[in-house]
Amino acid sequence: MMKKKLAVLVAASAFSIPAYAADSGWFLLGSAGMTKYHDKESTPPGISVDDSDMGFKLGGGYMFNKNFGVEVAYVDLGKEKFTAPGLSAEAKASGEVVAALGVWPLNDQFSLLGRLGVINATVKVSGGGADVKSTDVKLTYGFGGAYNLNKQFSVRLEWDRYDKLGNSDQNSTGESDVDLISLGVVYKF
C-alpha cells in the first residue's frame, strides 16, 4: 500500500511543472487598464467631470535578486474630461517612471510586489480657453500580485498611484492624484 501511495505521489509531481521565477536578470513589461483622476472636490459647481479613461504602461527593469529590482517605464494615464453648457476641456497626463520594486514570493507561482519611485509627469490642459502644460517630478507608489506562468512569463495585476500630478500655481494645470489599475505581462530574459 505504501509503494502505491509513493508511486502516485511521484507520478503527480512529475506532471506538475513548476513555474519558477528567475531570481535575477532583465525583464520587459507591458500593461493596460483603467485610470481614475481624483480632483472632483476642486471642480466648480455646474461642471460635469468624466474622470476615468484607459491607460497603459510599457517598460523594463532588472531584478538584482528574487526580492529587489528596479523598473523604468513610460505611462500614459489617459484623459479627464470637463463639460459645461457651451464649454469643454480635457486634461492629459503621461510620463517616465523610475521605481524600486520589492517582490515577496509566496510560492513558486505567486508573489506580491510593492513599488516606490518618481514620475517625470507632463500634464496638459486644453479647451475652455485654457492651453497650459506642466512637467514636474512627483511621487508614485503601488502594489500588486504576479502569477508566474513559467520561467520567462508572468502576469501582473497592479494598482499604482501617481501623486499630485500637475501644478497648483494660479493659471496652471491644477493638481490631481491619478490611479492606474492594470493587468499586464512580464517577460524575463
Short mmCIF file of N, CA, C and O in Angstrom, two decimals, residues 47-163:
data_model
loop_
_atom_site.label_atom_id
_atom_site.label_comp_id
_atom_site.label_asym_id
_atom_site.label_seq_id
_atom_site.Cartn_x
_atom_site.Cartn_y
_atom_site.Cartn_z
N ILE A 47 -20.10 71.98 -13.49
CA ILE A 47 -19.21 71.35 -14.46
C ILE A 47 -19.26 69.85 -14.26
O ILE A 47 -19.06 69.35 -13.15
N SER A 48 -19.53 69.15 -15.35
CA SER A 48 -19.56 67.68 -15.32
C SER A 48 -18.16 67.15 -15.59
O SER A 48 -17.45 67.68 -16.45
N VAL A 49 -17.77 66.10 -14.87
CA VAL A 49 -16.42 65.56 -14.99
C VAL A 49 -16.49 64.06 -15.32
O VAL A 49 -17.19 63.31 -14.65
N ASP A 50 -15.77 63.67 -16.37
CA ASP A 50 -15.56 62.25 -16.68
C ASP A 50 -14.11 61.96 -16.27
O ASP A 50 -13.18 62.30 -16.98
N ASP A 51 -13.95 61.34 -15.09
CA ASP A 51 -12.61 61.21 -14.51
C ASP A 51 -11.98 59.83 -14.72
O ASP A 51 -10.96 59.52 -14.11
N SER A 52 -12.54 59.00 -15.59
CA SER A 52 -11.99 57.66 -15.87
C SER A 52 -11.66 57.51 -17.34
O SER A 52 -12.35 58.06 -18.20
N ASP A 53 -10.61 56.77 -17.63
CA ASP A 53 -10.19 56.54 -19.01
C ASP A 53 -9.33 55.28 -19.04
O ASP A 53 -9.11 54.63 -18.01
N MET A 54 -8.82 54.95 -20.21
CA MET A 54 -7.88 53.84 -20.36
C MET A 54 -6.46 54.37 -20.25
O MET A 54 -6.17 55.48 -20.68
N GLY A 55 -5.56 53.55 -19.69
CA GLY A 55 -4.16 53.91 -19.58
C GLY A 55 -3.29 52.70 -19.85
O GLY A 55 -3.78 51.56 -19.90
N PHE A 56 -1.99 52.94 -20.01
CA PHE A 56 -1.08 51.81 -20.24
C PHE A 56 0.30 52.13 -19.70
O PHE A 56 0.63 53.29 -19.43
N LYS A 57 1.09 51.07 -19.54
CA LYS A 57 2.47 51.20 -19.06
C LYS A 57 3.35 50.25 -19.88
O LYS A 57 3.02 49.09 -20.07
N LEU A 58 4.48 50.77 -20.40
CA LEU A 58 5.46 49.97 -21.15
C LEU A 58 6.84 50.25 -20.57
O LEU A 58 7.18 51.41 -20.33
N GLY A 59 7.62 49.20 -20.35
CA GLY A 59 8.95 49.42 -19.80
C GLY A 59 9.74 48.16 -19.60
O GLY A 59 9.50 47.14 -20.25
N GLY A 60 10.64 48.24 -18.67
CA GLY A 60 11.51 47.11 -18.36
C GLY A 60 12.23 47.37 -17.06
O GLY A 60 12.00 48.38 -16.38
N GLY A 61 13.10 46.44 -16.72
CA GLY A 61 13.83 46.60 -15.48
C GLY A 61 14.82 45.50 -15.26
O GLY A 61 15.09 44.67 -16.15
N TYR A 62 15.35 45.50 -14.05
CA TYR A 62 16.35 44.49 -13.68
C TYR A 62 16.08 44.04 -12.25
O TYR A 62 15.91 44.88 -11.35
N MET A 63 16.03 42.73 -12.04
CA MET A 63 15.92 42.15 -10.70
C MET A 63 17.32 41.83 -10.21
O MET A 63 18.04 41.06 -10.84
N PHE A 64 17.73 42.43 -9.09
CA PHE A 64 19.04 42.16 -8.51
C PHE A 64 19.07 40.81 -7.80
O PHE A 64 20.10 40.14 -7.76
N ASN A 65 17.93 40.43 -7.24
CA ASN A 65 17.74 39.11 -6.64
C ASN A 65 16.24 38.85 -6.64
O ASN A 65 15.49 39.61 -7.26
N LYS A 66 15.78 37.81 -5.96
CA LYS A 66 14.35 37.48 -6.04
C LYS A 66 13.45 38.47 -5.30
O LYS A 66 12.24 38.45 -5.47
N ASN A 67 14.04 39.36 -4.47
CA ASN A 67 13.25 40.28 -3.67
C ASN A 67 13.39 41.76 -4.04
O ASN A 67 12.58 42.57 -3.59
N PHE A 68 14.39 42.14 -4.84
CA PHE A 68 14.59 43.55 -5.10
C PHE A 68 15.01 43.80 -6.54
O PHE A 68 15.86 43.12 -7.08
N GLY A 69 14.36 44.81 -7.13
CA GLY A 69 14.69 45.19 -8.50
C GLY A 69 14.38 46.66 -8.74
O GLY A 69 13.98 47.40 -7.83
N VAL A 70 14.56 47.08 -9.98
CA VAL A 70 14.26 48.45 -10.39
C VAL A 70 13.51 48.40 -11.71
O VAL A 70 13.78 47.53 -12.55
N GLU A 71 12.53 49.29 -11.88
CA GLU A 71 11.75 49.38 -13.12
C GLU A 71 11.87 50.77 -13.71
O GLU A 71 11.92 51.76 -12.98
N VAL A 72 11.87 50.82 -15.03
CA VAL A 72 11.80 52.07 -15.78
C VAL A 72 10.66 51.88 -16.78
O VAL A 72 10.62 50.86 -17.47
N ALA A 73 9.74 52.84 -16.84
CA ALA A 73 8.58 52.67 -17.72
C ALA A 73 8.07 54.02 -18.21
O ALA A 73 8.35 55.07 -17.61
N TYR A 74 7.31 53.97 -19.29
CA TYR A 74 6.54 55.11 -19.77
C TYR A 74 5.08 54.79 -19.46
O TYR A 74 4.60 53.69 -19.76
N VAL A 75 4.37 55.73 -18.83
CA VAL A 75 2.96 55.53 -18.54
C VAL A 75 2.13 56.62 -19.23
O VAL A 75 2.52 57.78 -19.27
N ASP A 76 1.02 56.20 -19.79
CA ASP A 76 0.02 57.12 -20.34
C ASP A 76 -1.21 56.95 -19.47
O ASP A 76 -1.76 55.84 -19.38
N LEU A 77 -1.62 58.02 -18.80
CA LEU A 77 -2.71 57.95 -17.84
C LEU A 77 -4.04 58.44 -18.40
O LEU A 77 -4.96 58.76 -17.66
N GLY A 78 -4.16 58.48 -19.71
CA GLY A 78 -5.42 58.83 -20.34
C GLY A 78 -5.81 60.28 -20.12
O GLY A 78 -4.97 61.14 -19.89
N LYS A 79 -7.13 60.54 -20.18
CA LYS A 79 -7.66 61.91 -20.10
C LYS A 79 -8.73 62.02 -19.03
O LYS A 79 -9.42 61.05 -18.72
N GLU A 80 -8.88 63.23 -18.55
CA GLU A 80 -10.02 63.61 -17.72
C GLU A 80 -10.76 64.69 -18.50
O GLU A 80 -10.12 65.63 -18.99
N LYS A 81 -12.08 64.56 -18.64
CA LYS A 81 -12.85 65.49 -19.47
C LYS A 81 -13.81 66.30 -18.61
O LYS A 81 -14.47 65.76 -17.73
N PHE A 82 -13.87 67.61 -18.91
CA PHE A 82 -14.76 68.53 -18.21
C PHE A 82 -15.74 69.11 -19.22
O PHE A 82 -15.34 69.53 -20.31
N THR A 83 -17.03 69.15 -18.86
CA THR A 83 -18.04 69.75 -19.75
C THR A 83 -19.00 70.60 -18.94
O THR A 83 -19.32 70.29 -17.79
N ALA A 84 -19.44 71.66 -19.56
CA ALA A 84 -20.47 72.56 -19.03
C ALA A 84 -21.20 73.09 -20.26
O ALA A 84 -20.71 72.96 -21.38
N PRO A 85 -22.37 73.70 -20.09
CA PRO A 85 -23.07 74.23 -21.25
C PRO A 85 -22.18 75.18 -22.06
O PRO A 85 -21.68 76.18 -21.55
N GLY A 86 -21.91 74.80 -23.32
CA GLY A 86 -21.10 75.61 -24.22
C GLY A 86 -19.61 75.57 -23.94
O GLY A 86 -18.85 76.37 -24.47
N LEU A 87 -19.15 74.63 -23.12
CA LEU A 87 -17.75 74.59 -22.73
C LEU A 87 -17.27 73.14 -22.57
O LEU A 87 -17.99 72.30 -22.04
N SER A 88 -16.09 72.86 -23.07
CA SER A 88 -15.48 71.54 -22.82
C SER A 88 -13.96 71.72 -22.73
O SER A 88 -13.39 72.58 -23.39
N ALA A 89 -13.35 70.89 -21.89
CA ALA A 89 -11.90 70.92 -21.72
C ALA A 89 -11.45 69.51 -21.33
O ALA A 89 -12.27 68.67 -20.94
N GLU A 90 -10.15 69.27 -21.45
CA GLU A 90 -9.61 67.97 -21.04
C GLU A 90 -8.22 68.14 -20.47
O GLU A 90 -7.49 69.08 -20.82
N ALA A 91 -7.87 67.22 -19.59
CA ALA A 91 -6.53 67.16 -19.02
C ALA A 91 -5.95 65.79 -19.35
O ALA A 91 -6.63 64.77 -19.21
N LYS A 92 -4.70 65.75 -19.82
CA LYS A 92 -4.00 64.51 -20.14
C LYS A 92 -2.75 64.44 -19.27
O LYS A 92 -2.09 65.46 -19.04
N ALA A 93 -2.39 63.22 -18.85
CA ALA A 93 -1.17 63.05 -18.06
C ALA A 93 -0.40 61.83 -18.57
O ALA A 93 -0.99 60.81 -18.92
N SER A 94 0.93 61.98 -18.62
CA SER A 94 1.81 60.88 -19.02
C SER A 94 3.20 61.19 -18.49
O SER A 94 3.47 62.31 -18.06
N GLY A 95 4.09 60.21 -18.54
CA GLY A 95 5.45 60.48 -18.10
C GLY A 95 6.30 59.25 -17.98
O GLY A 95 5.85 58.12 -18.19
N GLU A 96 7.55 59.50 -17.61
CA GLU A 96 8.54 58.44 -17.43
C GLU A 96 8.66 58.14 -15.93
O GLU A 96 8.74 59.06 -15.12
N VAL A 97 8.71 56.85 -15.61
CA VAL A 97 8.75 56.40 -14.22
C VAL A 97 10.04 55.64 -13.95
O VAL A 97 10.46 54.82 -14.77
N VAL A 98 10.65 55.90 -12.80
CA VAL A 98 11.76 55.09 -12.28
C VAL A 98 11.34 54.70 -10.86
O VAL A 98 11.01 55.57 -10.05
N ALA A 99 11.34 53.39 -10.58
CA ALA A 99 10.85 52.93 -9.28
C ALA A 99 11.63 51.72 -8.77
O ALA A 99 12.08 50.88 -9.56
N ALA A 100 11.77 51.66 -7.46
CA ALA A 100 12.31 50.47 -6.80
C ALA A 100 11.17 49.47 -6.69
O ALA A 100 10.01 49.84 -6.45
N LEU A 101 11.47 48.20 -6.88
CA LEU A 101 10.46 47.14 -6.87
C LEU A 101 10.83 46.12 -5.80
O LEU A 101 11.93 45.56 -5.82
N GLY A 102 9.92 45.88 -4.88
CA GLY A 102 10.09 44.84 -3.87
C GLY A 102 9.16 43.68 -4.18
O GLY A 102 7.98 43.89 -4.48
N VAL A 103 9.69 42.46 -4.16
CA VAL A 103 8.90 41.27 -4.50
C VAL A 103 8.97 40.28 -3.34
O VAL A 103 10.04 40.01 -2.81
N TRP A 104 7.81 39.76 -2.95
CA TRP A 104 7.71 38.77 -1.88
C TRP A 104 7.06 37.50 -2.41
O TRP A 104 5.84 37.40 -2.49
N PRO A 105 7.89 36.50 -2.79
CA PRO A 105 7.34 35.25 -3.31
C PRO A 105 6.53 34.52 -2.22
O PRO A 105 7.01 34.36 -1.10
N LEU A 106 5.31 34.12 -2.56
CA LEU A 106 4.50 33.32 -1.65
C LEU A 106 4.74 31.83 -1.87
O LEU A 106 4.68 31.04 -0.95
N ASN A 107 4.98 31.47 -3.13
CA ASN A 107 5.36 30.11 -3.53
C ASN A 107 5.97 30.23 -4.93
O ASN A 107 6.30 31.33 -5.37
N ASP A 108 6.13 29.12 -5.64
CA ASP A 108 6.76 29.17 -6.96
C ASP A 108 5.95 29.94 -8.00
O ASP A 108 6.51 30.52 -8.92
N GLN A 109 4.62 29.97 -7.84
CA GLN A 109 3.78 30.62 -8.84
C GLN A 109 3.37 32.04 -8.46
O GLN A 109 3.29 32.91 -9.32
N PHE A 110 3.07 32.29 -7.20
CA PHE A 110 2.51 33.57 -6.79
C PHE A 110 3.50 34.42 -6.01
O PHE A 110 4.26 33.90 -5.20
N SER A 111 3.43 35.74 -6.25
CA SER A 111 4.24 36.67 -5.47
C SER A 111 3.49 38.00 -5.33
O SER A 111 2.65 38.34 -6.17
N LEU A 112 3.79 38.71 -4.27
CA LEU A 112 3.27 40.05 -4.05
C LEU A 112 4.37 41.03 -4.41
O LEU A 112 5.56 40.70 -4.31
N LEU A 113 3.99 42.24 -4.81
CA LEU A 113 5.01 43.23 -5.14
C LEU A 113 4.58 44.60 -4.68
O LEU A 113 3.40 44.91 -4.58
N GLY A 114 5.58 45.42 -4.38
CA GLY A 114 5.36 46.81 -3.99
C GLY A 114 6.32 47.69 -4.77
O GLY A 114 7.42 47.25 -5.13
N ARG A 115 5.93 48.92 -5.02
CA ARG A 115 6.73 49.82 -5.86
C ARG A 115 6.74 51.21 -5.23
O ARG A 115 5.72 51.68 -4.73
N LEU A 116 7.92 51.86 -5.28
CA LEU A 116 8.06 53.24 -4.82
C LEU A 116 9.04 53.94 -5.74
O LEU A 116 10.14 53.43 -5.98
N GLY A 117 8.62 55.09 -6.28
CA GLY A 117 9.51 55.78 -7.21
C GLY A 117 9.04 57.18 -7.53
O GLY A 117 8.27 57.79 -6.78
N VAL A 118 9.50 57.68 -8.67
CA VAL A 118 9.15 59.02 -9.13
C VAL A 118 8.70 58.95 -10.59
O VAL A 118 9.08 58.05 -11.33
N ILE A 119 7.86 59.91 -10.95
CA ILE A 119 7.41 60.07 -12.33
C ILE A 119 7.74 61.48 -12.77
O ILE A 119 7.52 62.44 -12.02
N ASN A 120 8.32 61.62 -13.96
CA ASN A 120 8.52 62.91 -14.58
C ASN A 120 7.27 63.16 -15.42
O ASN A 120 7.22 62.85 -16.61
N ALA A 121 6.24 63.71 -14.77
CA ALA A 121 4.90 63.78 -15.35
C ALA A 121 4.67 65.06 -16.13
O ALA A 121 4.98 66.15 -15.66
N THR A 122 4.10 64.89 -17.32
CA THR A 122 3.64 66.03 -18.13
C THR A 122 2.12 66.02 -18.10
O THR A 122 1.50 65.02 -18.44
N VAL A 123 1.55 67.13 -17.68
CA VAL A 123 0.09 67.30 -17.65
C VAL A 123 -0.24 68.44 -18.60
O VAL A 123 0.34 69.52 -18.52
N LYS A 124 -1.18 68.17 -19.52
CA LYS A 124 -1.62 69.19 -20.48
C LYS A 124 -3.12 69.40 -20.29
O LYS A 124 -3.89 68.44 -20.28
N VAL A 125 -3.52 70.66 -20.15
CA VAL A 125 -4.93 71.02 -20.06
C VAL A 125 -5.24 71.89 -21.26
O VAL A 125 -4.55 72.88 -21.52
N SER A 126 -6.29 71.50 -22.00
CA SER A 126 -6.66 72.27 -23.19
C SER A 126 -8.18 72.37 -23.30
O SER A 126 -8.90 71.51 -22.79
N GLY A 127 -8.63 73.43 -23.97
CA GLY A 127 -10.05 73.66 -24.16
C GLY A 127 -10.59 74.62 -23.12
O GLY A 127 -9.96 74.88 -22.09
N GLY A 128 -11.76 75.17 -23.38
CA GLY A 128 -12.37 76.09 -22.43
C GLY A 128 -11.56 77.35 -22.20
O GLY A 128 -11.58 77.90 -21.11
N GLY A 129 -10.81 77.77 -23.19
CA GLY A 129 -9.98 78.96 -23.06
C GLY A 129 -8.64 78.70 -22.40
O GLY A 129 -7.85 79.62 -22.21
N ALA A 130 -8.38 77.46 -22.06
CA ALA A 130 -7.10 77.14 -21.40
C ALA A 130 -6.23 76.31 -22.34
O ALA A 130 -6.73 75.48 -23.09
N ASP A 131 -4.95 76.56 -22.30
CA ASP A 131 -3.98 75.73 -23.01
C ASP A 131 -2.68 75.82 -22.23
O ASP A 131 -1.81 76.64 -22.54
N VAL A 132 -2.61 75.02 -21.17
CA VAL A 132 -1.46 75.07 -20.27
C VAL A 132 -0.82 73.69 -20.14
O VAL A 132 -1.46 72.67 -20.35
N LYS A 133 0.46 73.70 -19.78
CA LYS A 133 1.23 72.47 -19.68
C LYS A 133 2.15 72.58 -18.47
O LYS A 133 2.69 73.66 -18.18
N SER A 134 2.35 71.46 -17.79
CA SER A 134 3.23 71.42 -16.64
C SER A 134 4.02 70.12 -16.68
O SER A 134 3.46 69.06 -16.95
N THR A 135 5.32 70.19 -16.42
CA THR A 135 6.15 68.98 -16.30
C THR A 135 6.88 69.06 -14.97
O THR A 135 7.64 69.99 -14.74
N ASP A 136 6.58 68.10 -14.11
CA ASP A 136 7.14 68.09 -12.77
C ASP A 136 7.46 66.65 -12.34
O ASP A 136 6.79 65.71 -12.76
N VAL A 137 8.46 66.49 -11.48
CA VAL A 137 8.79 65.19 -10.90
C VAL A 137 7.94 65.01 -9.65
O VAL A 137 7.96 65.86 -8.75
N LYS A 138 7.19 63.91 -9.60
CA LYS A 138 6.27 63.64 -8.50
C LYS A 138 6.44 62.20 -8.01
O LYS A 138 7.03 61.36 -8.69
N LEU A 139 5.86 61.91 -6.87
CA LEU A 139 5.94 60.60 -6.23
C LEU A 139 4.97 59.61 -6.88
O LEU A 139 3.86 59.98 -7.27
N THR A 140 5.38 58.35 -6.97
CA THR A 140 4.49 57.27 -7.38
C THR A 140 4.74 56.06 -6.50
O THR A 140 5.87 55.83 -6.05
N TYR A 141 3.69 55.31 -6.24
CA TYR A 141 3.80 54.09 -5.44
C TYR A 141 2.67 53.15 -5.83
O TYR A 141 1.69 53.57 -6.45
N GLY A 142 2.82 51.89 -5.48
CA GLY A 142 1.79 50.93 -5.83
C GLY A 142 2.08 49.56 -5.27
O GLY A 142 3.12 49.32 -4.65
N PHE A 143 1.15 48.66 -5.50
CA PHE A 143 1.30 47.28 -5.08
C PHE A 143 0.52 46.38 -6.03
O PHE A 143 -0.28 46.86 -6.83
N GLY A 144 0.78 45.09 -5.95
CA GLY A 144 0.07 44.15 -6.81
C GLY A 144 0.49 42.73 -6.55
O GLY A 144 1.11 42.42 -5.53
N GLY A 145 0.14 41.90 -7.49
CA GLY A 145 0.47 40.49 -7.41
C GLY A 145 0.87 39.97 -8.77
O GLY A 145 0.51 40.55 -9.81
N ALA A 146 1.64 38.89 -8.76
CA ALA A 146 2.09 38.28 -10.02
C ALA A 146 1.85 36.79 -9.96
O ALA A 146 1.97 36.16 -8.90
N TYR A 147 1.52 36.22 -11.11
CA TYR A 147 1.40 34.77 -11.28
C TYR A 147 2.40 34.36 -12.34
O TYR A 147 2.32 34.83 -13.48
N ASN A 148 3.36 33.53 -11.98
CA ASN A 148 4.39 33.07 -12.91
C ASN A 148 3.86 31.90 -13.74
O ASN A 148 3.56 30.85 -13.19
N LEU A 149 3.75 32.11 -15.04
CA LEU A 149 3.29 31.06 -15.94
C LEU A 149 4.39 30.04 -16.19
O LEU A 149 4.13 28.84 -16.31
N ASN A 150 5.64 30.51 -16.30
CA ASN A 150 6.82 29.67 -16.47
C ASN A 150 8.04 30.53 -16.11
O ASN A 150 7.87 31.59 -15.53
N LYS A 151 9.23 30.09 -16.50
CA LYS A 151 10.43 30.85 -16.13
C LYS A 151 10.52 32.20 -16.82
O LYS A 151 11.13 33.12 -16.31
N GLN A 152 9.92 32.35 -18.00
CA GLN A 152 10.03 33.59 -18.76
C GLN A 152 8.84 34.53 -18.58
O GLN A 152 9.01 35.73 -18.62
N PHE A 153 7.63 34.00 -18.46
CA PHE A 153 6.43 34.84 -18.48
C PHE A 153 5.69 34.85 -17.15
O PHE A 153 5.54 33.81 -16.52
N SER A 154 5.22 36.04 -16.79
CA SER A 154 4.32 36.15 -15.65
C SER A 154 3.24 37.18 -15.97
O SER A 154 3.41 38.01 -16.87
N VAL A 155 2.15 37.09 -15.26
CA VAL A 155 1.02 38.01 -15.41
C VAL A 155 0.92 38.81 -14.12
O VAL A 155 1.02 38.25 -13.03
N ARG A 156 0.75 40.13 -14.25
CA ARG A 156 0.65 41.01 -13.08
C ARG A 156 -0.69 41.73 -13.05
O ARG A 156 -1.17 42.19 -14.08
N LEU A 157 -1.25 41.85 -11.86
CA LEU A 157 -2.39 42.72 -11.59
C LEU A 157 -1.88 43.76 -10.60
O LEU A 157 -1.37 43.39 -9.53
N GLU A 158 -1.99 45.07 -10.96
CA GLU A 158 -1.36 46.11 -10.16
C GLU A 158 -2.26 47.32 -9.97
O GLU A 158 -3.10 47.62 -10.81
N TRP A 159 -2.05 48.01 -8.85
CA TRP A 159 -2.62 49.32 -8.59
C TRP A 159 -1.46 50.28 -8.38
O TRP A 159 -0.57 50.00 -7.57
N ASP A 160 -1.46 51.39 -9.10
CA ASP A 160 -0.42 52.42 -8.96
C ASP A 160 -1.08 53.77 -8.71
O ASP A 160 -2.08 54.10 -9.35
N ARG A 161 -0.48 54.55 -7.82
CA ARG A 161 -0.93 55.93 -7.56
C ARG A 161 0.17 56.87 -8.03
O ARG A 161 1.34 56.69 -7.71
N TYR A 162 -0.22 57.88 -8.80
CA TYR A 162 0.67 58.94 -9.25
C TYR A 162 0.20 60.20 -8.51
O TYR A 162 -0.90 60.70 -8.73
N ASP A 163 1.03 60.70 -7.61
CA ASP A 163 0.63 61.65 -6.58
C ASP A 163 0.79 63.11 -7.02
O ASP A 163 1.87 63.52 -7.47
#
